PDB file of C-alpha atoms in Angstrom:
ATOM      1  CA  UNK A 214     -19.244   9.835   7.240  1.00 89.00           C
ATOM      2  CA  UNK A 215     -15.817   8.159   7.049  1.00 93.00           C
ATOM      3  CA  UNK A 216     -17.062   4.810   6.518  1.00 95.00           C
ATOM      4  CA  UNK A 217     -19.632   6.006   4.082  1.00 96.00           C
ATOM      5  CA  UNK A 218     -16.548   7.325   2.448  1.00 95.00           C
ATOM      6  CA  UNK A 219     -14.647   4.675   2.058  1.00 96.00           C
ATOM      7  CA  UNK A 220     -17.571   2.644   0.750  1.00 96.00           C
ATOM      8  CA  UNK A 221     -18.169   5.181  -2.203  1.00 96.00           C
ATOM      9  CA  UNK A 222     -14.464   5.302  -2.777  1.00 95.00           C
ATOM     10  CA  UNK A 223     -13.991   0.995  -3.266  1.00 94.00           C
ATOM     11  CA  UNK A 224     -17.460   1.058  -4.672  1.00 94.00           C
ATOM     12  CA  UNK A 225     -16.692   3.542  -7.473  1.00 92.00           C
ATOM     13  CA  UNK A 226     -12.852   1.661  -7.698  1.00 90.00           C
ATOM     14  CA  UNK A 227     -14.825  -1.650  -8.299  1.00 88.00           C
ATOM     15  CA  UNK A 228     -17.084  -0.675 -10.708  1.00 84.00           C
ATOM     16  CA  UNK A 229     -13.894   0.985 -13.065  1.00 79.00           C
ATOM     17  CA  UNK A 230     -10.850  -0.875 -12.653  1.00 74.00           C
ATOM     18  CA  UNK A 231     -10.718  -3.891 -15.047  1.00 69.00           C
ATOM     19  CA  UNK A 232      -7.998  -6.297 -15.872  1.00 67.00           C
ATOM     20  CA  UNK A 233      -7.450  -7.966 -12.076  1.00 74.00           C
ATOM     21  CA  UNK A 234      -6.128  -6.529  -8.704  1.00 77.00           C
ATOM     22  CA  UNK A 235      -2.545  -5.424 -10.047  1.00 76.00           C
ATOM     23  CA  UNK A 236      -4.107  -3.351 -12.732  1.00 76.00           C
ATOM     24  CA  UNK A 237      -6.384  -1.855  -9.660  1.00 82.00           C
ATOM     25  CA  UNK A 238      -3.739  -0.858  -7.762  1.00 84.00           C
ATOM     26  CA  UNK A 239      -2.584   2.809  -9.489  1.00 82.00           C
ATOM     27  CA  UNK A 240      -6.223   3.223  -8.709  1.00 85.00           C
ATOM     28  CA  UNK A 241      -6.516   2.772  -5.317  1.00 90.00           C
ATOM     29  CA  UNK A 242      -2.836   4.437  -4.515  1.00 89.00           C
ATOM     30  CA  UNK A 243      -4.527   7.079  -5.987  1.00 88.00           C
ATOM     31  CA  UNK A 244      -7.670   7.400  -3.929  1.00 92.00           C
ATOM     32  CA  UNK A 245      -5.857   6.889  -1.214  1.00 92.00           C
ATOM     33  CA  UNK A 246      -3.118   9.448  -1.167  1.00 92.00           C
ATOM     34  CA  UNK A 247      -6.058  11.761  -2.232  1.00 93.00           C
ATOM     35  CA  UNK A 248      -8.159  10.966   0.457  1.00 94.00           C
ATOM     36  CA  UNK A 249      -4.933  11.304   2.701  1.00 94.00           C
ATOM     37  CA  UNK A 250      -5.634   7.959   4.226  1.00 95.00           C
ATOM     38  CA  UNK A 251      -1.872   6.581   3.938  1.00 93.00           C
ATOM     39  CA  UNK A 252       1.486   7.843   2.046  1.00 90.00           C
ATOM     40  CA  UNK A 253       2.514   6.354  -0.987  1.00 86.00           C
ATOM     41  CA  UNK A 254       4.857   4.022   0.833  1.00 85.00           C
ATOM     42  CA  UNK A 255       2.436   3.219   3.451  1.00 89.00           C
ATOM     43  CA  UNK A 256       0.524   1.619   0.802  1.00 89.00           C
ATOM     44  CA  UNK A 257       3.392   0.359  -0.873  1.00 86.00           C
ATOM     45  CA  UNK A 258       3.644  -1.951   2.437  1.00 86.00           C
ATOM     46  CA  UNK A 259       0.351  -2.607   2.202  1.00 89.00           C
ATOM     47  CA  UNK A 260       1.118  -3.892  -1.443  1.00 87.00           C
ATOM     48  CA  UNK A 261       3.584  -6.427  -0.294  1.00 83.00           C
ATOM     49  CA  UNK A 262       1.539  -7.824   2.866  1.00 86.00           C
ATOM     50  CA  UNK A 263      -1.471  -8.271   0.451  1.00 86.00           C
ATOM     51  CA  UNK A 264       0.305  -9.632  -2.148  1.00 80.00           C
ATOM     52  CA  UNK A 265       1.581 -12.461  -0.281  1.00 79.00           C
ATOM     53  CA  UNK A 266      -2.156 -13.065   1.981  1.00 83.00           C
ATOM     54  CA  UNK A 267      -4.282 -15.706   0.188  1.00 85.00           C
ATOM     55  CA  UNK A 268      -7.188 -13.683  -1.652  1.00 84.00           C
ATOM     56  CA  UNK A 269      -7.019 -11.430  -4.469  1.00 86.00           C
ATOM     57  CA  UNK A 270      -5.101  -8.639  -4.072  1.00 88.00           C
ATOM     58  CA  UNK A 271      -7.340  -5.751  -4.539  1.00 89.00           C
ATOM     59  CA  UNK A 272      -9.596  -6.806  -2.041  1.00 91.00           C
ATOM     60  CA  UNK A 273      -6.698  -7.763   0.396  1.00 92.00           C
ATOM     61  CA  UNK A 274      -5.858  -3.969   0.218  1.00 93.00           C
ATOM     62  CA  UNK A 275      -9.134  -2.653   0.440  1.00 94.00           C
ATOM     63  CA  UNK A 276      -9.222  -4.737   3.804  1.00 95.00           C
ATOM     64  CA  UNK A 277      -5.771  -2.930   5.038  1.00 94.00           C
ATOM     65  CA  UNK A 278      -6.379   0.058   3.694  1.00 95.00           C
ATOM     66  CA  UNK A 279      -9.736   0.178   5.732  1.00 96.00           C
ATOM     67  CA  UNK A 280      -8.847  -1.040   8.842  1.00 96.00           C
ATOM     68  CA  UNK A 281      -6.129   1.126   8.725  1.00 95.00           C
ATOM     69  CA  UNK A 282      -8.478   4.054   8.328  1.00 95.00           C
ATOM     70  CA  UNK A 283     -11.721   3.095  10.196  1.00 95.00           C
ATOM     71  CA  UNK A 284     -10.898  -0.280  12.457  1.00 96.00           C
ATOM     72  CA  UNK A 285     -12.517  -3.435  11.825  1.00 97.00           C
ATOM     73  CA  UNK A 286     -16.017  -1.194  10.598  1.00 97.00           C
ATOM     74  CA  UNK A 287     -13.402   0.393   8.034  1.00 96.00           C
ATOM     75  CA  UNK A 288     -11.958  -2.818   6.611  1.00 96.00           C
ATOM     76  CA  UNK A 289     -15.802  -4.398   6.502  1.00 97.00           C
ATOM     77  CA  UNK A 290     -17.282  -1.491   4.440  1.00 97.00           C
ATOM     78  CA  UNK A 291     -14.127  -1.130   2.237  1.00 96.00           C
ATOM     79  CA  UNK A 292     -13.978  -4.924   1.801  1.00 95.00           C
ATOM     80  CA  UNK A 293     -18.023  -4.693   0.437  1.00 96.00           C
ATOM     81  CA  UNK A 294     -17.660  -1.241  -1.393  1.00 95.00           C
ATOM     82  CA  UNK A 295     -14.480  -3.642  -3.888  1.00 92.00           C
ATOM     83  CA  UNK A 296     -16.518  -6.545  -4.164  1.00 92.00           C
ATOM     84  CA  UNK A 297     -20.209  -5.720  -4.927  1.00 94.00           C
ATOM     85  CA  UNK A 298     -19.143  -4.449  -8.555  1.00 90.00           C
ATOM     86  CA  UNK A 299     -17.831  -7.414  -9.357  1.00 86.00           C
ATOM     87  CA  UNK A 300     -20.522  -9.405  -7.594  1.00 91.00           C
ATOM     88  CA  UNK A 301     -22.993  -7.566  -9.754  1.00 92.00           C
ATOM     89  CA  UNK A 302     -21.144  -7.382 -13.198  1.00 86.00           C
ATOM     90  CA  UNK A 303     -20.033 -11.361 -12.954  1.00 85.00           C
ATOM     91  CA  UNK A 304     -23.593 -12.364 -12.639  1.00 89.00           C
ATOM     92  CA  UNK A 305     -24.190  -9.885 -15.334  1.00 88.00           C
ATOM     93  CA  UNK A 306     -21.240 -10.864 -17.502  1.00 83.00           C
ATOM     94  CA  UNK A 307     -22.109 -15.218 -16.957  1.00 85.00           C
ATOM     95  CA  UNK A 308     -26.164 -14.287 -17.837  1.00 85.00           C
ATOM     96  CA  UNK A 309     -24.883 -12.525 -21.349  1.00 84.00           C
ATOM     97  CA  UNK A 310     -21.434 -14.062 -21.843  1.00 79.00           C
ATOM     98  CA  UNK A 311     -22.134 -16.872 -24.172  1.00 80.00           C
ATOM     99  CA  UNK A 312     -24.395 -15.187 -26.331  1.00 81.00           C
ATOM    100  CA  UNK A 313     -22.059 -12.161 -27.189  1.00 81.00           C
ATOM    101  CA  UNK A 314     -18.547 -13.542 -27.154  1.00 78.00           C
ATOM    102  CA  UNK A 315     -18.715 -13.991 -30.601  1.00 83.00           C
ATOM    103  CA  UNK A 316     -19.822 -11.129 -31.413  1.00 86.00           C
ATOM    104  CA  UNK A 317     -16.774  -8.886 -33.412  1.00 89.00           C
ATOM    105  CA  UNK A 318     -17.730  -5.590 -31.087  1.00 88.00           C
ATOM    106  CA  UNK A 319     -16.963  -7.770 -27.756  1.00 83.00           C
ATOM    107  CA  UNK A 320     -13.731  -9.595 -29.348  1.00 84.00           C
ATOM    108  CA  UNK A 321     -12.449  -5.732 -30.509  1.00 88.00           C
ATOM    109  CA  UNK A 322     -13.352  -4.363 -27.336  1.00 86.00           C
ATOM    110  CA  UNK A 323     -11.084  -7.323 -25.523  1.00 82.00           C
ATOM    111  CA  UNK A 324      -8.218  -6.363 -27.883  1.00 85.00           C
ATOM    112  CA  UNK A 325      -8.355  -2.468 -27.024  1.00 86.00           C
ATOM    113  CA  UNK A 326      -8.356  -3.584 -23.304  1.00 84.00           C
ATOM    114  CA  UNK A 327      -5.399  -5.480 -23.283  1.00 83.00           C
ATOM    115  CA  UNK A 328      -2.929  -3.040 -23.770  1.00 87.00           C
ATOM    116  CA  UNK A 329      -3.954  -0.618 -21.109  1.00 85.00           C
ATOM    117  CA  UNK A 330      -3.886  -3.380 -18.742  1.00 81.00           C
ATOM    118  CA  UNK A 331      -0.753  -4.417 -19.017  1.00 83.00           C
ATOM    119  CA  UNK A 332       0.212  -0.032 -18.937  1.00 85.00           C
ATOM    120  CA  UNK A 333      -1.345  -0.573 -15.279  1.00 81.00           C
ATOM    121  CA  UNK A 334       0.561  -3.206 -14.335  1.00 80.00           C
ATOM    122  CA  UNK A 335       3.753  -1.740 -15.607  1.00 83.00           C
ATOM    123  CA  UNK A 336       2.601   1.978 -14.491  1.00 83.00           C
ATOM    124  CA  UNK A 337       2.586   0.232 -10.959  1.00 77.00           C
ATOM    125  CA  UNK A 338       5.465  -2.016 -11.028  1.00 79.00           C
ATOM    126  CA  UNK A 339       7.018   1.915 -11.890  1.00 82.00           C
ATOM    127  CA  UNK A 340       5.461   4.000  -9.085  1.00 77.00           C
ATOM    128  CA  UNK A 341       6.347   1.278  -6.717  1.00 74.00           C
ATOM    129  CA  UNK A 342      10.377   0.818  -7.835  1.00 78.00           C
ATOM    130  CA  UNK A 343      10.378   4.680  -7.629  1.00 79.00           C
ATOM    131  CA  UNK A 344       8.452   5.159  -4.331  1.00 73.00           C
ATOM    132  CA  UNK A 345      11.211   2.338  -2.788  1.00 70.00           C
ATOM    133  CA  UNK A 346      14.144   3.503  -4.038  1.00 72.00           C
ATOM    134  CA  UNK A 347      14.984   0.545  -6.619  1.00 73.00           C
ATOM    135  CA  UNK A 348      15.895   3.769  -9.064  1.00 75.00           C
ATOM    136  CA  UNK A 349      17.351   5.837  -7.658  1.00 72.00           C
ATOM    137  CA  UNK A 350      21.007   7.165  -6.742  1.00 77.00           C
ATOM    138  CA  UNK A 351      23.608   4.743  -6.694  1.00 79.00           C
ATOM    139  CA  UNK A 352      24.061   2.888  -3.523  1.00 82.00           C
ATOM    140  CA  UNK A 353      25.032   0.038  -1.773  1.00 84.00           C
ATOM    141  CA  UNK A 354      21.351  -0.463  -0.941  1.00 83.00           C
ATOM    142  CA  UNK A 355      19.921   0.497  -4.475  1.00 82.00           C
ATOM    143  CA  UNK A 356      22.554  -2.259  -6.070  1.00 85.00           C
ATOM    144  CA  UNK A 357      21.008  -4.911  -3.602  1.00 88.00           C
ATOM    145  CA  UNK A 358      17.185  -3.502  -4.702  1.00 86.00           C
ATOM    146  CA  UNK A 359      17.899  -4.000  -8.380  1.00 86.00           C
ATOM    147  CA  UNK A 360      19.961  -7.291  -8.079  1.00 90.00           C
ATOM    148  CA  UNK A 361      16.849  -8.478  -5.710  1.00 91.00           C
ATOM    149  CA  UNK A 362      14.733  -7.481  -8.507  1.00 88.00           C
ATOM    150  CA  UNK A 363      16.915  -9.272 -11.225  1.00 91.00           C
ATOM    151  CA  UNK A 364      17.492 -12.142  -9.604  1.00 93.00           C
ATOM    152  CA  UNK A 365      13.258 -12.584  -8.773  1.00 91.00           C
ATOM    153  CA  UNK A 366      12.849 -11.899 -12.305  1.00 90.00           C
ATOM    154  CA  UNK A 367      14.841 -14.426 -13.446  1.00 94.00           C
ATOM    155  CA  UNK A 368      13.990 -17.325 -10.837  1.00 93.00           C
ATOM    156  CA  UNK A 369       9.969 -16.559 -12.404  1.00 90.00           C
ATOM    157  CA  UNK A 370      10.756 -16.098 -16.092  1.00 92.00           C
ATOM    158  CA  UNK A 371      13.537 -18.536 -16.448  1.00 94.00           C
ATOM    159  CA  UNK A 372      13.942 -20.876 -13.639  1.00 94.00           C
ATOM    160  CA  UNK A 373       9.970 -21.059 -13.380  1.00 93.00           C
ATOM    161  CA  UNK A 374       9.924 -20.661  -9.844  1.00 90.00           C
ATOM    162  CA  UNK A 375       6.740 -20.713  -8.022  1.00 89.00           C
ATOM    163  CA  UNK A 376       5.880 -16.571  -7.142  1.00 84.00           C
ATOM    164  CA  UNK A 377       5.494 -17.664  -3.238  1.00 83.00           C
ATOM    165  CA  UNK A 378       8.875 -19.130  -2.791  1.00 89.00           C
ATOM    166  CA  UNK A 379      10.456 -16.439  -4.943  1.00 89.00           C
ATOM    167  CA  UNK A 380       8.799 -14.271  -2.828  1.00 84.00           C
ATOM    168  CA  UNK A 381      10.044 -16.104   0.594  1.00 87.00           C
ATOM    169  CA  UNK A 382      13.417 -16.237  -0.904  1.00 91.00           C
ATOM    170  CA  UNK A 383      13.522 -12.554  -1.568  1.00 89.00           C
ATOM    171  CA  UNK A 384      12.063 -11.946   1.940  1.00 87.00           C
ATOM    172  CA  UNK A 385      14.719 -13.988   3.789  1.00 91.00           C
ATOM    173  CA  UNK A 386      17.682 -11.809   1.016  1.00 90.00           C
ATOM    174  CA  UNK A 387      16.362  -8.786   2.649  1.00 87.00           C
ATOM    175  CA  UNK A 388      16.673 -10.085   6.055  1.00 90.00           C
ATOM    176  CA  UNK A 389      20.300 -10.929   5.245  1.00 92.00           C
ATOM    177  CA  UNK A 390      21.413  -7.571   3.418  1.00 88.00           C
ATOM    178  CA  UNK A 391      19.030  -5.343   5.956  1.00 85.00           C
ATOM    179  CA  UNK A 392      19.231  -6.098   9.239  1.00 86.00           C
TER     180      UNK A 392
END
């Protein structure tokens, strides 16, 4: 019953979330703190170990999230419940694609999409500064949150950093100021 849970639950996250694996992830918290199959900042962890495993994202915490729940069975049925909608719409999408990206209704569609993908992203970027304590009360440890923040943000945007070794770097800060 569990693992036929957890199918229905990545299956039905599949076939809804659009706009990538960071726009999933509100999605997923969600289901997941529902379901009571991890905290908020048990997933939160599992944000940061699948964002920096090769794959896409989404899928990495479907993986996590059901091994954590169910063992390898868990992690094999999640893994097919995320990617069998986008198996099935892709092949959809490339058949049709060509013929209809033209077509004003598709481009207008595009445009409305846009917008709430991007309010994903940032709605999660949000709920995971808040669930970590980045804002928060002032602190010694909030100041080194936000400045590790900052500084990220500033090595990708400006500096043009590559988003692994800003991620290493920030790793190996928190090692320093943490332990």
């Amino acid at each position: 019953m569990l693992l036929l849970e957890l199918f229905m639950t990545f299956l039905m996250i599949g076939f809804v979330s659009f706009g990538g694996g960071y726009a999933m992830i509100p999605v997923i918290e969600s289901e997941v703190t529902v379901h009571g199959w991890m905290t908020t900042q048990q997933f939160t962890d599992v944000i940061a170990i699948a964002g920096m495993s090769p794959g896409p994202i989404a899928t990495n915490c479907a993986i996590f999230v059901g091994y954590h729940t169910a063992g390898l069975p868990g992690a094999i049925i999640s893994t097919a419940g995320m990617v069998l909608p986008s198996l099935l719409i892709i092949l959809i999408a490339a058949k049709f694609f060509f013929q209809f990206h033209e077509n004003n209704y598709v481009k207008f569609a595009f445009y409305g999409l846009r917008p709430i993908i991007t309010g994903l992203i940032a709605y999660s970027a949000i709920q995971f500064a808040i669930s970590n304590d980045v804002v928060g009360e002032l602190s010694w440890y909030t100041f080194s949150l936000v400045a590790i923040f900052g500084l990220s943000l500033f090595a990708v945007i400006k500096l043009k950093m590559h988003p692994i070794l800003t991620i290493l770097l920030s790793g190996i800060c928190g090692i320093i100021l943490f332990s």
